[in-house]
Coordinates of C-alpha atoms and ligand atoms in Angstrom, one line a residue:
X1 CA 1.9 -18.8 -4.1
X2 CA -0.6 -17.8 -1.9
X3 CA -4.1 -16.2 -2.6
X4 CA -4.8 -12.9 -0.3
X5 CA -7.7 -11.6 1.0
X6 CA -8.6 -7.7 -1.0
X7 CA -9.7 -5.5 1.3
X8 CA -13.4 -3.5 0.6
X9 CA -14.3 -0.5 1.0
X10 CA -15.6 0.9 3.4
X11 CA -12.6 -0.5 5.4
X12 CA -10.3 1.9 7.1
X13 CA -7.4 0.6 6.0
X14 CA -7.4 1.2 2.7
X15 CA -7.2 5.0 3.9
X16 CA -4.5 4.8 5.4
X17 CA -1.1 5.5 3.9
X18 CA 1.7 3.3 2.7
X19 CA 5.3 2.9 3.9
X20 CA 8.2 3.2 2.1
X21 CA 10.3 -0.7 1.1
X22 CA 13.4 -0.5 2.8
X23 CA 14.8 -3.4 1.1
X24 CA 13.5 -5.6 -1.8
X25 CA 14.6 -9.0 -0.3
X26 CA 13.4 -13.0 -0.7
X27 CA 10.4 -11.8 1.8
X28 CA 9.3 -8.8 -0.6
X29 CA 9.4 -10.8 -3.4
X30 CA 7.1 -13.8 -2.0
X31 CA 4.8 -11.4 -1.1
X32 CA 4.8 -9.5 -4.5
X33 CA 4.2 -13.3 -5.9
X34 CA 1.4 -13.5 -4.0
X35 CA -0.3 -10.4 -4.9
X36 CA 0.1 -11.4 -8.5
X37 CA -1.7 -14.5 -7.7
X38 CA -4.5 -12.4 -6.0
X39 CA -4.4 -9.7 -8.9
X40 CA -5.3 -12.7 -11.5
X41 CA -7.4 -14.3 -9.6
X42 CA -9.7 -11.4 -9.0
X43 CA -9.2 -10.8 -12.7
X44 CA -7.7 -7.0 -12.0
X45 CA -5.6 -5.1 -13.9
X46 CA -3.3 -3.8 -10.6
X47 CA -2.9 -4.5 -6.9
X48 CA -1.4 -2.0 -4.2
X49 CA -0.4 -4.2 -1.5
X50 CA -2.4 -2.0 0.9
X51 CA -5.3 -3.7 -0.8
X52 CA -4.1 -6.9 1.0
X53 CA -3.6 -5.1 4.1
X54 CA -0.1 -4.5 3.8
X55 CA 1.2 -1.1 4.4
X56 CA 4.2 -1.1 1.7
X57 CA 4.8 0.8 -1.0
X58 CA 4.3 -2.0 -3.3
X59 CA 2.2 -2.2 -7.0
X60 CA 1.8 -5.1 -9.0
X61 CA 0.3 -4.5 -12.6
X62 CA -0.6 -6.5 -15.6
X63 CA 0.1 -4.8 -18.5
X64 CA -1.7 -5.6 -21.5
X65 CA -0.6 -4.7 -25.0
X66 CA -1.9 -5.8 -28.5
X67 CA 0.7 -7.8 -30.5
X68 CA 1.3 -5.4 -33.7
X69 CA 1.8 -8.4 -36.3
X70 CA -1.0 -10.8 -35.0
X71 CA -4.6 -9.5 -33.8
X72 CA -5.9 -12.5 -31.9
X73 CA -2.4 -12.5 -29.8
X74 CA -3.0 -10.6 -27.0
X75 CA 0.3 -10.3 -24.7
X76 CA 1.3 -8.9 -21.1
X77 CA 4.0 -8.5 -19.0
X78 CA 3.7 -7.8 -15.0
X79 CA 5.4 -4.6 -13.5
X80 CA 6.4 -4.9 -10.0
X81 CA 7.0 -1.1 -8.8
X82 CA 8.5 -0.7 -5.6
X83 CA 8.7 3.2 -4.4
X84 CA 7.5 4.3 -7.3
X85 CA 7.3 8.1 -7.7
X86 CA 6.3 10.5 -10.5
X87 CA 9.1 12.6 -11.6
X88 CA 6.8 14.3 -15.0
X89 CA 2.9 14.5 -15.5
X90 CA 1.4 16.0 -18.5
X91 CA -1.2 19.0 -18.3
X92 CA -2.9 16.9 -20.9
X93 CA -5.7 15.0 -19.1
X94 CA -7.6 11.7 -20.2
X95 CA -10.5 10.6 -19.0
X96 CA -10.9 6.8 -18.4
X97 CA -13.6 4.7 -16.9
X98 CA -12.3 2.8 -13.9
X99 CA -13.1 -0.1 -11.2
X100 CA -11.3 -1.2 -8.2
X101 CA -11.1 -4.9 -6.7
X102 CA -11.6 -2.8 -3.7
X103 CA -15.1 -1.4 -5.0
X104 CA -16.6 -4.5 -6.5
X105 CA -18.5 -4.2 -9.4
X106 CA -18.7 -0.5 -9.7
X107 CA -16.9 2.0 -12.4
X108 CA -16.9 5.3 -12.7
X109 CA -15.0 7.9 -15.1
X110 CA -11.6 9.7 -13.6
X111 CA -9.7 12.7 -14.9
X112 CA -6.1 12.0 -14.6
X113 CA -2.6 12.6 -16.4
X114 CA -2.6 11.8 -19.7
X115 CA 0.9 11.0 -19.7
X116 CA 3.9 10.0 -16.7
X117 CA 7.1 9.5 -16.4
X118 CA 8.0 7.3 -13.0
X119 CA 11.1 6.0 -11.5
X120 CA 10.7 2.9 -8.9
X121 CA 12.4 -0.2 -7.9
X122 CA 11.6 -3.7 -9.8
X123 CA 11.5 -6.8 -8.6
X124 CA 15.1 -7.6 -8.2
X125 CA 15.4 -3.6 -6.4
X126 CA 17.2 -2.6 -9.5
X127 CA 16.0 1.5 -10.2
X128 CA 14.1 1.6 -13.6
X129 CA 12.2 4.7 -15.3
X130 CA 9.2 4.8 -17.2
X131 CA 7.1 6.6 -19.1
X132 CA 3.7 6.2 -20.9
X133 CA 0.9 7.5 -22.5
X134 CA -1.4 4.6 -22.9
X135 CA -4.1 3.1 -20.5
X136 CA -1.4 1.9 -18.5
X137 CA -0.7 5.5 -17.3
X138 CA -4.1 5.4 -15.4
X139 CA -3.7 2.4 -14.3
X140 CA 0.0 3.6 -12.5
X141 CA -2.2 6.7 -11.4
X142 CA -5.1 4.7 -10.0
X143 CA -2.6 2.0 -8.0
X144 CA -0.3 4.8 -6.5
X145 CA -3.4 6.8 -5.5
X146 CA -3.7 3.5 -3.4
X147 CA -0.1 4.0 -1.5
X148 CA -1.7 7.2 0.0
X149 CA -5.2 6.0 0.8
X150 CA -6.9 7.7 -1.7
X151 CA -9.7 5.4 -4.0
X152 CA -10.6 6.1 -7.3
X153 CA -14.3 7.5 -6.0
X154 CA -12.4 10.1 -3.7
X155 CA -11.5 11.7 -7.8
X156 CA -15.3 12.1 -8.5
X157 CA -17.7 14.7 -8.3
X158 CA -19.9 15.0 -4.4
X159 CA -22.7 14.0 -6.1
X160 CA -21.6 11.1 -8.5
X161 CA -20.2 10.0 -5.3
X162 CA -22.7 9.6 -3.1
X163 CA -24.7 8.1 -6.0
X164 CA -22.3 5.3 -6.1
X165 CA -21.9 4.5 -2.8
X166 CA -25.8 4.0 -2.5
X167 CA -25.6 1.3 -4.9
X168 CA -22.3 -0.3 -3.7
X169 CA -24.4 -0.3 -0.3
X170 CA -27.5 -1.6 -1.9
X171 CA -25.4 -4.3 -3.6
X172 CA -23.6 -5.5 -0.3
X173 CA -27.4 -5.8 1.4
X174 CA -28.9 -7.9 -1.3
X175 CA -25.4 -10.1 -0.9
X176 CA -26.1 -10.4 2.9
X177 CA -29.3 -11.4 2.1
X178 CA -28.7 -14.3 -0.2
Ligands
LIG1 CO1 -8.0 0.1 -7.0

């Protein structure tokens, strides 16, 4: 497997919107491997492989859920959704505080569903549903606002905004500098 480079903003790319997976083949899947490796790596929750650079329609996402019988077990799975598109979304809103591997080290609270219901391809291209109402849902919201070019701060209020952005710019100065 193979780490990728993540894309920051303010690259154009990540603007730009995401093309459909004609096929989920050996090549797909070697790539989706690799974005896992990258996901973990950077220690995020979800990838969108436009984040990489790669103009596919493609999420990775590490799941994490408490096990119910023993506290100090924490568990995960990874989600691979390929095409995925939401078929329900509550009127219920949530509001969650987010970060992006593609904004480093900012985080900023976002409205979104508080509930979805998605169908997409897996890993193997079989066609799976599924719904949620737990953090996962705005994690699914956050990643497939990705597959359209949209970042998390685009969901913000002007002025929080442009707040952020100063210091995300401030931050990449004091980097250069070092
Ligand atoms: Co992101």
């Amino acid at each position: 497997m193979t780490k990728l480079k993540v894309l920051e903003y303010p690259n154009p790319i990540l603007k730009q919107i995401s093309q459909e997976v004609d096929v989920v083949d050996e090549d797909l899947r070697k790539f989706m491997d690799d974005m896992v490796e990258t996901m973990k790596h950077e220690y995020g929750v979800g990838l969108a492989a436009v984040q990489v650079g790669v103009l596919k329609r493609v999420i990775v996402i590490e799941n994490r859920f408490d096990d119910e019988d023993d506290d100090d077990k924490k568990q995960y799975e990874i989600l691979y959704l390929v095409n995925p598109k939401i078929i329900k979304k509550s009127d219920e809103k949530c509001i969650n505080e987010e970060g992006c591997l593609s904004v480093p080290q900012m985080r900023a609270e976002v409205e979104r569903s508080a509930s979805i219901k998605i169908e997409y391809l897996d890993y193997f291209g079989n066609k799976k549903e599924l719904e949620t109402d737990t953090f996962l849902a705005v994690v699914i919201q956050h990643e497939m606002d990705h597959l359209d070019g949209v970042l998390y701060i685009d969901r913000i209020s002007r002025l929080r905004r442009q707040m952020l952005i100063k210091k995300y710019e401030k931050n990449i100065k004091s980097k250069e500098q070092k």
